[in-house]
Amino acid sequence: MRELIAFVSMHLVPPLAVFAAWNEYRKRRLPMVLVTVTGAALCGAGLLFELPWLGLAGLAALTPPVLLMRRDFREETYR
């Protein structure tokens, strides 16, 4: 499980976090920008300090902004 969390934190979180933060800023949801940045920082800290539970907490914090981003882009597509 440790390797899976590290892989997701290294390869999937950076682009997802950037796009989610951009989407939240674009929609003017500044508290969610803070949640996104905090989640990405927790993932990075989990990698830096080799603490998988910290990386998992970061992934959990990134889940709501990513789901909101998906919903926003789906709404724009079907308009």
Coordinates of C-alpha atoms in Angstrom, one line a residue:
M1 CA 0.0 0.0 0.0
R2 CA 2.9 2.3 0.8
E3 CA 4.2 2.1 -2.9
L4 CA 0.7 2.8 -4.3
I5 CA 0.3 5.9 -2.1
A6 CA 3.8 7.1 -3.1
F7 CA 3.1 6.5 -6.8
V8 CA -0.2 8.4 -6.8
S9 CA 1.3 11.2 -4.8
M10 CA 4.2 11.6 -7.2
H11 CA 2.6 11.1 -10.5
L12 CA -1.1 11.9 -10.3
V13 CA -1.4 14.6 -7.6
P14 CA 0.7 17.4 -9.1
P15 CA -1.4 17.8 -12.3
L16 CA -4.7 17.1 -10.5
A17 CA -3.8 19.6 -7.8
V18 CA -2.9 22.3 -10.3
F19 CA -6.0 21.9 -12.4
A20 CA -8.2 21.7 -9.3
A21 CA -6.7 24.8 -7.7
W22 CA -7.1 26.7 -11.0
N23 CA -10.7 25.6 -11.3
E24 CA -11.5 26.6 -7.8
Y25 CA -9.8 30.0 -8.3
R26 CA -11.7 30.4 -11.6
K27 CA -15.0 29.7 -9.9
R28 CA -14.0 32.1 -7.0
R29 CA -14.2 29.4 -4.3
L30 CA -11.2 30.5 -2.4
P31 CA -11.7 28.2 0.7
M32 CA -11.5 25.2 -1.7
V33 CA -8.2 26.6 -3.2
L34 CA -6.8 26.5 0.3
V35 CA -8.1 22.9 0.7
T36 CA -6.4 21.9 -2.6
V37 CA -3.1 23.5 -1.7
T38 CA -3.2 21.9 1.8
G39 CA -3.9 18.5 0.3
A40 CA -1.1 18.8 -2.2
A41 CA 1.3 20.0 0.5
L42 CA 0.3 17.0 2.7
C43 CA 1.0 14.6 -0.2
G44 CA 4.4 16.2 -0.7
A45 CA 5.2 16.1 3.0
G46 CA 4.2 12.4 3.1
L47 CA 6.7 11.7 0.3
L48 CA 9.4 13.9 1.8
F49 CA 9.2 12.3 5.3
E50 CA 8.2 8.8 4.1
L51 CA 5.0 8.8 6.0
P52 CA 2.3 7.1 4.0
W53 CA -0.5 8.1 6.4
L54 CA 0.3 11.8 5.7
G55 CA 0.2 11.2 2.0
L56 CA -3.1 9.4 2.4
A57 CA -4.5 12.3 4.4
G58 CA -3.4 14.6 1.5
L59 CA -5.1 12.4 -1.0
A60 CA -8.3 12.5 1.1
A61 CA -8.1 16.3 1.3
L62 CA -7.8 16.5 -2.5
T63 CA -10.8 14.3 -3.2
P64 CA -13.5 17.1 -2.8
P65 CA -11.8 19.7 -5.0
V66 CA -11.1 17.1 -7.8
L67 CA -14.7 15.9 -7.7
L68 CA -15.9 19.5 -7.9
M69 CA -13.6 20.1 -10.8
R70 CA -15.0 17.1 -12.6
R71 CA -18.6 18.3 -12.0
D72 CA -17.8 21.8 -13.2
F73 CA -16.2 20.6 -16.4
R74 CA -19.1 18.2 -17.1
E75 CA -21.6 21.0 -16.6
E76 CA -19.7 23.2 -19.0
T77 CA -19.6 20.4 -21.6
Y78 CA -23.3 19.8 -21.5
R79 CA -24.4 23.4 -21.8

